[in-house]
PDB file of C-alpha atoms in Angstrom:
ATOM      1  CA  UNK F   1     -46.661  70.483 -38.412  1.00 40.00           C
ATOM      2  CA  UNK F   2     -47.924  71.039 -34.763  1.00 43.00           C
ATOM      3  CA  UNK F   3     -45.456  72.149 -32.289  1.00 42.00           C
ATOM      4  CA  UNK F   4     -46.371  68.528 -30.203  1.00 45.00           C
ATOM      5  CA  UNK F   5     -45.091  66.835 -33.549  1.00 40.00           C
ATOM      6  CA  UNK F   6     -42.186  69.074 -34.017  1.00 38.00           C
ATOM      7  CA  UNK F   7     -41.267  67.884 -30.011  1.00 43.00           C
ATOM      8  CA  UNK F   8     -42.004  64.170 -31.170  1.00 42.00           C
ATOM      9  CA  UNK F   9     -39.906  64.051 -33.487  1.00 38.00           C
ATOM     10  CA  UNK F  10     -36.489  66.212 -31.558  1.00 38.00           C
ATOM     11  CA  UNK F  11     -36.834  64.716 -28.565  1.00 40.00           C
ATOM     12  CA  UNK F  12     -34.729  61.279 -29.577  1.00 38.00           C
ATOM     13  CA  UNK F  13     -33.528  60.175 -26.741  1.00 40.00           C
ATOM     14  CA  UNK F  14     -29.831  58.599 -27.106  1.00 37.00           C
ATOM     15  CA  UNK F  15     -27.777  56.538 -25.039  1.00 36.00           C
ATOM     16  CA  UNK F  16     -27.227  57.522 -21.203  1.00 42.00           C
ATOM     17  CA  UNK F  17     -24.555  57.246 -19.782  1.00 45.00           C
ATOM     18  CA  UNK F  18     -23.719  57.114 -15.653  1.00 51.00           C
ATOM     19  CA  UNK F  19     -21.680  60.036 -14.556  1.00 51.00           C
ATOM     20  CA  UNK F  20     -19.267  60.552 -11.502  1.00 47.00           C
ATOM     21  CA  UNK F  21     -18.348  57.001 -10.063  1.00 53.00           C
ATOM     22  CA  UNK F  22     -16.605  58.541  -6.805  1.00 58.00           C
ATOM     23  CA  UNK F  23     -19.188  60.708  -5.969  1.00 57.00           C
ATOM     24  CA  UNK F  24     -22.285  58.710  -4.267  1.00 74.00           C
ATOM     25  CA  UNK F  25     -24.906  60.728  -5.961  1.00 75.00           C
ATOM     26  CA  UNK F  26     -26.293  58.767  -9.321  1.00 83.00           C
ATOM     27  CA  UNK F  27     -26.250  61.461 -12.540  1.00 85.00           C
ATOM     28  CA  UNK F  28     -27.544  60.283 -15.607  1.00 88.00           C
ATOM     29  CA  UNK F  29     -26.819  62.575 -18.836  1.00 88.00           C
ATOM     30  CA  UNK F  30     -29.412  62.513 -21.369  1.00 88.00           C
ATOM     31  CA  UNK F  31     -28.570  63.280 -25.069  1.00 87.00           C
ATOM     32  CA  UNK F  32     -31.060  64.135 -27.408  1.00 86.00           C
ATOM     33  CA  UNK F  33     -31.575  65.588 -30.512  1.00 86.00           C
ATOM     34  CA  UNK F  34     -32.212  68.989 -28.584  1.00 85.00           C
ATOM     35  CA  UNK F  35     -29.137  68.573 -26.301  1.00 87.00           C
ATOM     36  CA  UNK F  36     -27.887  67.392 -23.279  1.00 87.00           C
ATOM     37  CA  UNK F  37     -28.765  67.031 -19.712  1.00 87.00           C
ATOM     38  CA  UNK F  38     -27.701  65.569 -16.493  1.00 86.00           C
ATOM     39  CA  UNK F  39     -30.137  64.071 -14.168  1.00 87.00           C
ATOM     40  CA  UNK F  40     -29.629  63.243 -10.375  1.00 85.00           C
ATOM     41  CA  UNK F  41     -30.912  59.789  -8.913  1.00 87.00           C
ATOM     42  CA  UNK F  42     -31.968  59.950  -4.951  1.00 86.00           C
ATOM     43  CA  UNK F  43     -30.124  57.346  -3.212  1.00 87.00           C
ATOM     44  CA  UNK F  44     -33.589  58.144  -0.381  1.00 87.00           C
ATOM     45  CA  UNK F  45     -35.392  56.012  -3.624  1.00 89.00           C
ATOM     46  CA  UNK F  46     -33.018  53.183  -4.183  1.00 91.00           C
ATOM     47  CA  UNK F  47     -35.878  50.822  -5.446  1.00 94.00           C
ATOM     48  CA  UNK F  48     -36.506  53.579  -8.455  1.00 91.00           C
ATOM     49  CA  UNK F  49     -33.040  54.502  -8.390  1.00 91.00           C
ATOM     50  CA  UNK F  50     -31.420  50.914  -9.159  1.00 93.00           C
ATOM     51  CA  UNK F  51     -33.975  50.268 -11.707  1.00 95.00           C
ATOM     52  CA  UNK F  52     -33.726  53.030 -13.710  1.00 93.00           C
ATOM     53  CA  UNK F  53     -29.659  52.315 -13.539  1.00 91.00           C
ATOM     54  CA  UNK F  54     -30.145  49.033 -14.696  1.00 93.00           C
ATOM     55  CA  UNK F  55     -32.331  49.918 -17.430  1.00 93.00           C
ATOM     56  CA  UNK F  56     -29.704  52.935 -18.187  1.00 91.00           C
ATOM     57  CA  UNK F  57     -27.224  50.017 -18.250  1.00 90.00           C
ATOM     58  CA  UNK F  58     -28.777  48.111 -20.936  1.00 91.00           C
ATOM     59  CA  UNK F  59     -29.652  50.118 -23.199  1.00 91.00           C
ATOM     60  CA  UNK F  60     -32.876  49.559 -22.878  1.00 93.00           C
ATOM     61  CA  UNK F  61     -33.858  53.891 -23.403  1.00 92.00           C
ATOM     62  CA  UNK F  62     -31.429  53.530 -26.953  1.00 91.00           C
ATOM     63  CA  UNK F  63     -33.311  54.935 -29.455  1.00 91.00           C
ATOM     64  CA  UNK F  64     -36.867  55.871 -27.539  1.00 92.00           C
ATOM     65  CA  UNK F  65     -38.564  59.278 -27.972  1.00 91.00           C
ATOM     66  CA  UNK F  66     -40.186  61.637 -25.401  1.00 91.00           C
ATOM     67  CA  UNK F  67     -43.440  60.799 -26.520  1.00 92.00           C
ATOM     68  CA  UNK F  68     -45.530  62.997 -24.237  1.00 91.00           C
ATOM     69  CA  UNK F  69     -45.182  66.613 -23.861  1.00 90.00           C
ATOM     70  CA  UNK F  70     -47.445  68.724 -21.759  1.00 91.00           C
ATOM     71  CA  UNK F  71     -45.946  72.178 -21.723  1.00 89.00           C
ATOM     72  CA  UNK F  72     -46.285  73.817 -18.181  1.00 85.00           C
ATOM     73  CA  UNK F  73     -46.309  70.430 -16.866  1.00 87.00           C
ATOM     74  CA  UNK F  74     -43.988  67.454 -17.625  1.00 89.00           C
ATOM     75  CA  UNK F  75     -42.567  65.431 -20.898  1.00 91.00           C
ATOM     76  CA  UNK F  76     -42.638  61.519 -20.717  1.00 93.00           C
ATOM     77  CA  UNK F  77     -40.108  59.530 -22.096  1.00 94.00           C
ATOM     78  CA  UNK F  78     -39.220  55.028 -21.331  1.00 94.00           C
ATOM     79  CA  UNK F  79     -41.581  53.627 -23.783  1.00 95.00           C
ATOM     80  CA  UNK F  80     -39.555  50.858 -25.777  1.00 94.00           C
ATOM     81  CA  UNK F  81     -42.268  50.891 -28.267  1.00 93.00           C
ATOM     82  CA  UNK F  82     -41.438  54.425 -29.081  1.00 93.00           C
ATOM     83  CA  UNK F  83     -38.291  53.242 -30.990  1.00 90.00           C
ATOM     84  CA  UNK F  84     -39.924  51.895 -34.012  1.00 88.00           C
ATOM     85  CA  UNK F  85     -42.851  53.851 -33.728  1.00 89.00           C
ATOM     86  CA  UNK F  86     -45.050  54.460 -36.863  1.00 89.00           C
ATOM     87  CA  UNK F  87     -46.211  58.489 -37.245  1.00 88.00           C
ATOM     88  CA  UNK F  88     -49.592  58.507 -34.970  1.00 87.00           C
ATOM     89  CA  UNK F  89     -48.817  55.783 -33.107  1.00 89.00           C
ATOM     90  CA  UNK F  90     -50.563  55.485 -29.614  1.00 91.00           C
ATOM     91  CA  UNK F  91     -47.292  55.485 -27.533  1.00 91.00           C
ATOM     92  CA  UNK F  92     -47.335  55.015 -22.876  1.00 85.00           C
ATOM     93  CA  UNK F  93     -47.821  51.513 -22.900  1.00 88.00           C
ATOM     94  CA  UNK F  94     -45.122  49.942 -23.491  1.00 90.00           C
ATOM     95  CA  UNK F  95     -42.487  48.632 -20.910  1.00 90.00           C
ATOM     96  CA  UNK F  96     -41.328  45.687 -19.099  1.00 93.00           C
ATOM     97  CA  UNK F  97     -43.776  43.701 -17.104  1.00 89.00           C
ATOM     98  CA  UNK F  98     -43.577  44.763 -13.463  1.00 94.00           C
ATOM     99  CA  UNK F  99     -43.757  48.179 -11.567  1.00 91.00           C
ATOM    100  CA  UNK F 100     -41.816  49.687  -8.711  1.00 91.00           C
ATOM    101  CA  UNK F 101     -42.891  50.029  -5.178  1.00 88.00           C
ATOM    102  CA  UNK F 102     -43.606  53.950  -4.726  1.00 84.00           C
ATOM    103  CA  UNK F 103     -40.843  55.919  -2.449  1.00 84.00           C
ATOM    104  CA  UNK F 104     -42.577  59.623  -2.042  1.00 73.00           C
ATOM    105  CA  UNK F 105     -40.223  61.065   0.377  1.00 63.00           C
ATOM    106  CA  UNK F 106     -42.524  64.034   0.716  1.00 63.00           C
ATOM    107  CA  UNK F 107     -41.719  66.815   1.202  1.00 59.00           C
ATOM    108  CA  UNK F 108     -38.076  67.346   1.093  1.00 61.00           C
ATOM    109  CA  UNK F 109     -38.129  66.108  -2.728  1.00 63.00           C
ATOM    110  CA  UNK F 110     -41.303  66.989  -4.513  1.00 67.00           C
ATOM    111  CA  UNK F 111     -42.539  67.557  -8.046  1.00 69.00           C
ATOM    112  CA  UNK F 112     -40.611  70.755  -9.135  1.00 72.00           C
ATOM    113  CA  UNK F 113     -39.242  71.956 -12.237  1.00 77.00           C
ATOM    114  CA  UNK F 114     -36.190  69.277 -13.740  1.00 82.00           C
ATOM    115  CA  UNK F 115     -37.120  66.501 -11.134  1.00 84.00           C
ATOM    116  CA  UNK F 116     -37.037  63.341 -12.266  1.00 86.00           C
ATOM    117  CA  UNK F 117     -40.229  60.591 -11.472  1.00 88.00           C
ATOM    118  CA  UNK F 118     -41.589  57.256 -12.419  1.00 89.00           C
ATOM    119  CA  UNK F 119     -44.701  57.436 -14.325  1.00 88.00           C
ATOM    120  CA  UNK F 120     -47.284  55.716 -13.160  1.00 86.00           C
ATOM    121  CA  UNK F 121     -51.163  54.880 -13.577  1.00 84.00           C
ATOM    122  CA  UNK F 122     -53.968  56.633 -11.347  1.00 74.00           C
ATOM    123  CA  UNK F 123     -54.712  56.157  -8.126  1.00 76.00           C
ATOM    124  CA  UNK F 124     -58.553  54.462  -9.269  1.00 85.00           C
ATOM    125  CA  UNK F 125     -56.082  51.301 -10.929  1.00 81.00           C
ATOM    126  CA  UNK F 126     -53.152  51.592  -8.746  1.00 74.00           C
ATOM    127  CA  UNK F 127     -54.071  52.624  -5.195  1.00 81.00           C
ATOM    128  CA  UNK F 128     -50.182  52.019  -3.838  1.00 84.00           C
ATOM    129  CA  UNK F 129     -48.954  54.557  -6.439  1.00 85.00           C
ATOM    130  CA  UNK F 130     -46.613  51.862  -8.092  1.00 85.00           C
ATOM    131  CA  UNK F 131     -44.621  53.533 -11.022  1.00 88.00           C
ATOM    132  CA  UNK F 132     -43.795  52.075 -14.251  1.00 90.00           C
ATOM    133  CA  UNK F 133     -41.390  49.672 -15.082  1.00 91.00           C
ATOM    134  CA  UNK F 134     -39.470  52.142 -17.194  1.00 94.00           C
ATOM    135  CA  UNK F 135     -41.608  55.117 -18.198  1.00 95.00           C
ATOM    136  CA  UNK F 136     -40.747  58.454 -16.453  1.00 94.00           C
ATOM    137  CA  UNK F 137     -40.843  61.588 -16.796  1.00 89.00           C
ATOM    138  CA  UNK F 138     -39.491  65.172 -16.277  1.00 91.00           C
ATOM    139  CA  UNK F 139     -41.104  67.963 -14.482  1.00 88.00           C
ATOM    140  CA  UNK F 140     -41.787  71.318 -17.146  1.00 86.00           C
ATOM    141  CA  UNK F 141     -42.868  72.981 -13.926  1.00 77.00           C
ATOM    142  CA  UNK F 142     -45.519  75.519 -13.894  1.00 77.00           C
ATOM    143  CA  UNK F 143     -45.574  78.625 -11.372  1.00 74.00           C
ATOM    144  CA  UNK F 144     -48.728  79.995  -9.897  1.00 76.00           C
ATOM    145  CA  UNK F 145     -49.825  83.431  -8.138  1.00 82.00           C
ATOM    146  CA  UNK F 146     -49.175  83.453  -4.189  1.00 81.00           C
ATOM    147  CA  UNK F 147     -53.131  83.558  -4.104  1.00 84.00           C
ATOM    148  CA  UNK F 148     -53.682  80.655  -6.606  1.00 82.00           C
ATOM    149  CA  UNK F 149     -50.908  78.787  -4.458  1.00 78.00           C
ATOM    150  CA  UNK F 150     -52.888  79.841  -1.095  1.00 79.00           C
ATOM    151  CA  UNK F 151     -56.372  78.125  -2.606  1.00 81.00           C
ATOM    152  CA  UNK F 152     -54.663  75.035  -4.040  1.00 76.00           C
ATOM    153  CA  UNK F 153     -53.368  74.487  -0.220  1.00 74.00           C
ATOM    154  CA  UNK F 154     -56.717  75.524   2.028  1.00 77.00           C
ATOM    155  CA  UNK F 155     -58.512  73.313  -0.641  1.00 76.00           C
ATOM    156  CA  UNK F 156     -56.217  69.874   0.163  1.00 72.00           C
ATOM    157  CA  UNK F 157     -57.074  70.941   3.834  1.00 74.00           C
ATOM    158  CA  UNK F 158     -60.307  70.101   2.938  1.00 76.00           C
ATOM    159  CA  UNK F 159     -60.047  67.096   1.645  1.00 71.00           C
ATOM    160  CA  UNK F 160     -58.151  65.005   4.091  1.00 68.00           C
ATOM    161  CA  UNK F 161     -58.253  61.689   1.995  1.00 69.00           C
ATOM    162  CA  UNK F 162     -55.660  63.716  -0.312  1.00 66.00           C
ATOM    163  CA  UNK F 163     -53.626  66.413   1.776  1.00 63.00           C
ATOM    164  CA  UNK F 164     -50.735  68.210   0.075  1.00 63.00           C
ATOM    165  CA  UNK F 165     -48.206  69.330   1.902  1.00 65.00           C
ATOM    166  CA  UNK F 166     -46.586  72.482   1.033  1.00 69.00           C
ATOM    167  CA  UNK F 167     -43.954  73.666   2.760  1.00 70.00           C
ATOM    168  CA  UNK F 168     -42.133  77.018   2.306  1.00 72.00           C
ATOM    169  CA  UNK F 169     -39.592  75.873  -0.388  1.00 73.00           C
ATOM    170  CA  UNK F 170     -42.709  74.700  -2.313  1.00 72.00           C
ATOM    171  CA  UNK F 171     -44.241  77.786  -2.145  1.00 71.00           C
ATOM    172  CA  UNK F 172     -41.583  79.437  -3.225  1.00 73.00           C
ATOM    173  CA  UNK F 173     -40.444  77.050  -6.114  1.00 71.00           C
ATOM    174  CA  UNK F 174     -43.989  77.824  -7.336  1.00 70.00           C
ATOM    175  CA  UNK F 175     -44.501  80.894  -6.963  1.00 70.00           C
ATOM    176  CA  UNK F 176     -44.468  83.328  -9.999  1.00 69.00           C
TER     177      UNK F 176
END
């Protein structure tokens, strides 16, 4: 069995439950067949944030897999048609019918390791970066030589249709 069917088949994800009433931070614990884990919603995303609490509320993750895992990079999870799912099943697009207005609050929260996102389709389908109803997914995070980090940055300066912004605590959270 593959190690990406091995992951499939651990990473059951169980009920959620919300965490810490009295403090205004959202945390959402995740318990899978792996472990737990406690996520942190930004109230700077309420759109996203309220969603995915209403979803959490429920029960609409019961019983759904991580059904994408991209080591280095990120594993997927929020597909309701992962709960049933036959071995070799296609899984990503399930979910209810309607997507969430995008709230990038680049760059004091950006894509690094344990941060939590909406998944969404590419920017050729959905140009106002609209995530998913209920698919998201967790940053693996992947770190990169200061010179690798240096390219990736003078190269977005080239292309101004796409900059990337990448501040110091970027550079260091990526950084090897």
């Amino acid at each position: 069995m593959h190690l990406f069917q091995k992951l499939l088949l651990v990473c059951l994800l169980c009920p959620l439950q919300l965490l810490a009433k009295e403090d205004p931070r959202v945390r959402v614990r995740f318990e899978t067949s792996l472990g737990k884990f406690t996520v942190e919603l930004y109230n700077e995303t309420p759109k996203n944030r309220d969603n995915f609490i209403s979803l959490v509320r429920n029960g609409y993750f019961k019983q759904t897999l991580f059904h994408r895992v991209i080591r280095d990079f990120m594993i997927q999870g929020g597909d309701p048609d992962s709960r049933n799912a036959a071995p070799g099943q296609r899984l990503g697009e399930g979910g209810p019918s309607y997507t969430v207005p995008a709230e990038i609050c680049l760059p004091r929260y950006f894509h690094k390791r344990g941060a939590l996102a909406a998944a969404r389709e590419g920017d050729d389908v959905n140009p106002l970066h609209e995530g998913s109803g209920s698919q998201f997914y967790i940053v693996w995070g992947k770190t990169y030589s200061n010179e690798k980090l240096m390219e990736m940055f003078n190269a977005s300066l080239r292309n101004p249709a796409k900059p990337m912004p990448m501040t110091p605590e970027m550079m260091m959270t990526y950084e090897k």
